[in-house]
Amino acid sequence: MTHSAERTLAKVPEVTLGFWLIKIAATTLGETGGDAVSMSMNLGYLAGTAIFAAVFLAAVAAQIRARAFHPFLYWTTIIATTTVGTTLADFTDRSLGIGYAGGSSLLLALLLGSLWIWHRTLGSVSVDTVSSPRAEAFYWVTIMFSQTLGTALGDWTADTAGLGYTGAALLFGGLLALVVAACQWTRISRTALFWAAFILTRPLGAVVGDFLDKPLNAGGLALSRYSASAALMAFMLVAIVLFKQRAARMAH
């Protein structure tokens, strides 16, 4: 590939069906993996957040230093955002005592603020403009907030709203289907629809993850968080190999 061709590629993958399948698996892994550290290892939400925040910062730094898109590095960074999102949301909702509604509202404000500042600074929040270090920094901060918000929304819907894990999964799955329909049959901004879908996959993954590892009397399957996380990671590795991840082309 020539140097001029390389400059036409972003450092994030094309948005395909494979992308969304891997993303949902990553968000589910974030829930089971985050809970494994904070709960199964009894480290607590604050310590878990500190551990995953360090991993997140290291992964983002590696992603920004990379000269091109690398699928395994990209999805490692996504997993880092989902795990830190899980423990941070739990710490915000439970340890700080502001509840799911308060935590979700705070995180939604942070997410919208991140998107607004990104747009004001660089003129676009489209993923096909993510190639410069500044754009990547905005991209990963926004993703981290979206993953954290998604965790809080999933817990709020499944627990406080009383839908349970299956009901919440059907709700968020239905909302994702509406986003897909809007993408196919409306002229709504594709950038807006991308971020809507990106945000919605997180609460879907959160409730599916909780369904896998929560006790039977709480409506879950009582699977080991470690085995569930290992199975999800194996699925992701296979999916990344099967669904060839290519860099998105830059907008001109």
XYZ file of C-alpha atoms in Angstrom:
252
model
C 0.000 0.000 0.000
C 1.346 3.414 -0.899
C 1.856 6.186 1.609
C -0.995 8.204 0.040
C -3.331 5.206 0.321
C -2.400 4.699 3.957
C -3.433 8.271 4.718
C -6.959 7.543 3.444
C -7.524 4.952 6.193
C -8.754 5.661 9.706
C -7.391 3.778 12.714
C -10.750 2.222 13.542
C -12.502 -0.669 11.750
C -15.186 -0.488 9.108
C -18.656 -0.750 10.610
C -19.931 -4.128 9.439
C -22.064 -6.947 10.841
C -18.878 -8.560 12.141
C -17.995 -5.340 13.954
C -21.308 -5.345 15.839
C -21.115 -9.041 16.739
C -17.646 -8.565 18.203
C -18.740 -5.366 19.952
C -21.655 -7.105 21.705
C -19.352 -9.935 22.787
C -16.833 -7.374 24.071
C -19.471 -5.551 26.116
C -20.673 -8.827 27.608
C -17.070 -9.749 28.432
C -16.682 -6.345 30.071
C -19.522 -7.171 32.442
C -18.349 -10.654 33.406
C -14.679 -9.648 33.520
C -15.334 -6.514 35.545
C -17.487 -8.418 38.021
C -14.868 -11.173 38.257
C -12.283 -8.685 39.505
C -14.466 -6.490 41.706
C -16.737 -9.219 43.111
C -15.273 -12.706 42.662
C -11.803 -11.524 43.691
C -13.348 -9.320 46.395
C -11.256 -6.310 45.374
C -14.217 -3.938 45.376
C -15.370 -1.417 42.796
C -12.784 1.274 43.521
C -9.778 -1.050 43.308
C -11.254 -2.730 40.239
C -11.736 0.660 38.592
C -8.145 1.646 39.365
C -6.803 -1.595 37.834
C -8.896 -1.366 34.680
C -8.282 2.381 34.327
C -4.547 1.676 34.218
C -5.112 -0.994 31.549
C -7.382 1.391 29.636
C -4.814 4.209 29.645
C -2.036 1.853 28.534
C -4.176 0.422 25.730
C -5.245 3.873 24.511
C -1.630 5.070 24.545
C -0.622 2.032 22.446
C -3.550 2.597 20.094
C -2.631 6.256 19.568
C 1.056 5.424 19.018
C 0.206 2.782 16.434
C 0.749 3.955 12.860
C -2.165 1.971 11.419
C -5.253 0.021 12.398
C -4.491 -3.264 14.193
C -7.581 -5.403 14.934
C -6.300 -7.125 18.082
C -4.994 -3.884 19.576
C -8.262 -2.110 18.773
C -10.454 -4.771 20.388
C -8.140 -5.029 23.392
C -8.731 -1.328 23.917
C -12.493 -1.804 23.524
C -12.437 -4.552 26.174
C -10.485 -2.195 28.434
C -13.234 0.420 28.065
C -15.954 -2.109 28.865
C -14.269 -3.464 31.994
C -13.444 -0.045 33.411
C -16.972 1.016 32.460
C -18.436 -1.857 34.459
C -16.538 -1.194 37.678
C -16.796 2.603 37.371
C -20.560 2.457 36.855
C -20.970 0.107 39.812
C -18.825 2.393 41.958
C -20.847 5.449 40.883
C -24.246 3.807 41.337
C -23.609 1.802 44.487
C -20.577 3.010 46.410
C -21.367 6.710 45.949
C -25.000 6.010 46.789
C -26.565 8.056 43.982
C -28.437 5.073 42.553
C -28.926 3.918 38.976
C -31.014 6.950 37.998
C -28.463 9.417 39.362
C -25.535 7.502 37.918
C -27.160 7.175 34.496
C -28.008 10.891 34.408
C -24.481 11.904 35.367
C -22.907 9.569 32.830
C -25.287 10.663 30.070
C -24.279 14.276 30.716
C -20.594 13.312 30.524
C -21.144 11.393 27.282
C -23.068 14.211 25.603
C -20.501 16.707 26.834
C -17.686 14.638 25.352
C -19.449 14.440 21.973
C -20.199 18.172 22.017
C -16.615 19.189 22.831
C -15.285 16.742 20.217
C -17.594 18.216 17.562
C -16.803 21.791 18.535
C -13.065 21.094 18.467
C -12.703 18.995 15.311
C -15.958 19.622 13.435
C -17.116 16.001 13.302
C -17.698 13.001 15.559
C -17.815 10.550 12.682
C -15.663 7.451 13.170
C -14.223 7.792 9.672
C -12.359 10.906 10.815
C -10.476 9.110 13.584
C -6.847 9.208 12.499
C -5.157 12.047 14.403
C -4.093 11.738 18.058
C -6.639 14.394 19.107
C -9.484 12.636 17.310
C -8.445 9.315 18.832
C -8.330 10.805 22.321
C -11.882 12.138 21.921
C -12.992 8.823 20.415
C -11.726 6.708 23.310
C -12.938 9.050 26.048
C -16.380 9.101 24.435
C -16.387 5.308 24.168
C -15.377 4.954 27.808
C -18.282 7.187 28.881
C -20.686 5.265 26.605
C -19.573 1.927 28.087
C -19.992 3.242 31.633
C -23.420 4.696 30.848
C -24.477 1.426 29.245
C -23.611 -0.527 32.371
C -25.688 1.811 34.531
C -28.621 1.690 32.092
C -28.522 -2.097 31.968
C -28.553 -2.424 35.754
C -31.271 0.229 36.088
C -33.526 -1.484 33.561
C -33.014 -5.020 34.818
C -33.164 -4.246 38.553
C -34.968 -0.986 39.358
C -37.390 -1.094 36.425
C -38.108 -4.747 37.214
C -37.713 -6.106 33.687
C -35.194 -8.726 34.708
C -32.264 -9.765 32.560
C -34.335 -11.372 29.798
C -36.789 -8.491 29.601
C -34.001 -5.913 29.550
C -32.156 -7.859 26.837
C -35.312 -7.907 24.715
C -35.801 -4.171 25.284
C -32.300 -3.168 24.234
C -32.303 -5.712 21.409
C -35.545 -4.177 20.141
C -34.092 -0.666 20.329
C -31.070 -1.827 18.342
C -33.419 -3.298 15.738
C -35.090 0.118 15.449
C -31.700 1.732 14.872
C -30.979 -0.812 12.115
C -34.374 -0.077 10.535
C -33.697 3.667 10.705
C -30.347 3.110 9.007
C -31.997 1.144 6.203
C -35.110 3.210 5.566
C -34.537 6.765 6.804
C -32.126 9.602 6.142
C -31.225 10.102 9.785
C -27.541 10.939 10.222
C -25.486 7.760 10.004
C -23.103 9.209 12.586
C -25.976 9.723 15.044
C -27.255 6.201 14.385
C -23.773 4.739 14.870
C -23.401 6.307 18.300
C -26.951 5.298 19.243
C -26.181 1.689 18.327
C -22.769 1.843 20.003
C -24.341 3.032 23.247
C -27.202 0.495 23.128
C -24.913 -2.506 22.650
C -23.421 -1.821 26.081
C -26.567 -2.237 28.218
C -27.436 -5.252 26.064
C -24.046 -6.769 26.887
C -24.425 -5.772 30.534
C -27.721 -7.597 31.037
C -26.561 -10.632 29.039
C -23.399 -10.763 31.160
C -25.453 -10.510 34.361
C -27.798 -13.211 33.060
C -24.822 -15.535 32.590
C -23.226 -15.108 36.011
C -25.899 -14.005 38.478
C -27.420 -16.589 40.900
C -30.405 -18.690 39.859
C -32.641 -17.064 42.474
C -31.805 -13.664 40.928
C -32.811 -14.796 37.448
C -29.338 -15.703 36.191
C -27.646 -18.911 35.067
C -25.082 -18.912 37.925
C -22.153 -19.581 35.600
C -18.646 -18.911 36.816
C -17.555 -15.374 35.908
C -14.148 -16.764 34.990
C -15.464 -19.452 32.637
C -17.996 -17.077 31.069
C -15.247 -14.508 30.482
C -12.944 -17.144 28.977
C -15.677 -18.370 26.626
C -16.486 -14.814 25.504
C -12.817 -14.054 24.919
C -12.436 -17.220 22.842
C -15.486 -16.250 20.788
C -14.023 -12.799 20.178
C -10.690 -14.222 19.037
C -12.410 -16.553 16.568
C -14.718 -13.772 15.334
C -11.822 -11.354 14.782
C -10.095 -13.988 12.647
C -13.233 -14.980 10.719
C -14.619 -11.477 10.202
C -11.657 -9.782 8.592
C -11.371 -6.352 10.166
C -10.369 -3.619 7.766
C -9.672 0.002 8.559
C -12.464 2.457 7.801
C -11.763 4.817 4.926
C -11.306 8.431 5.850
C -14.002 10.934 4.932
C -12.893 13.473 2.353
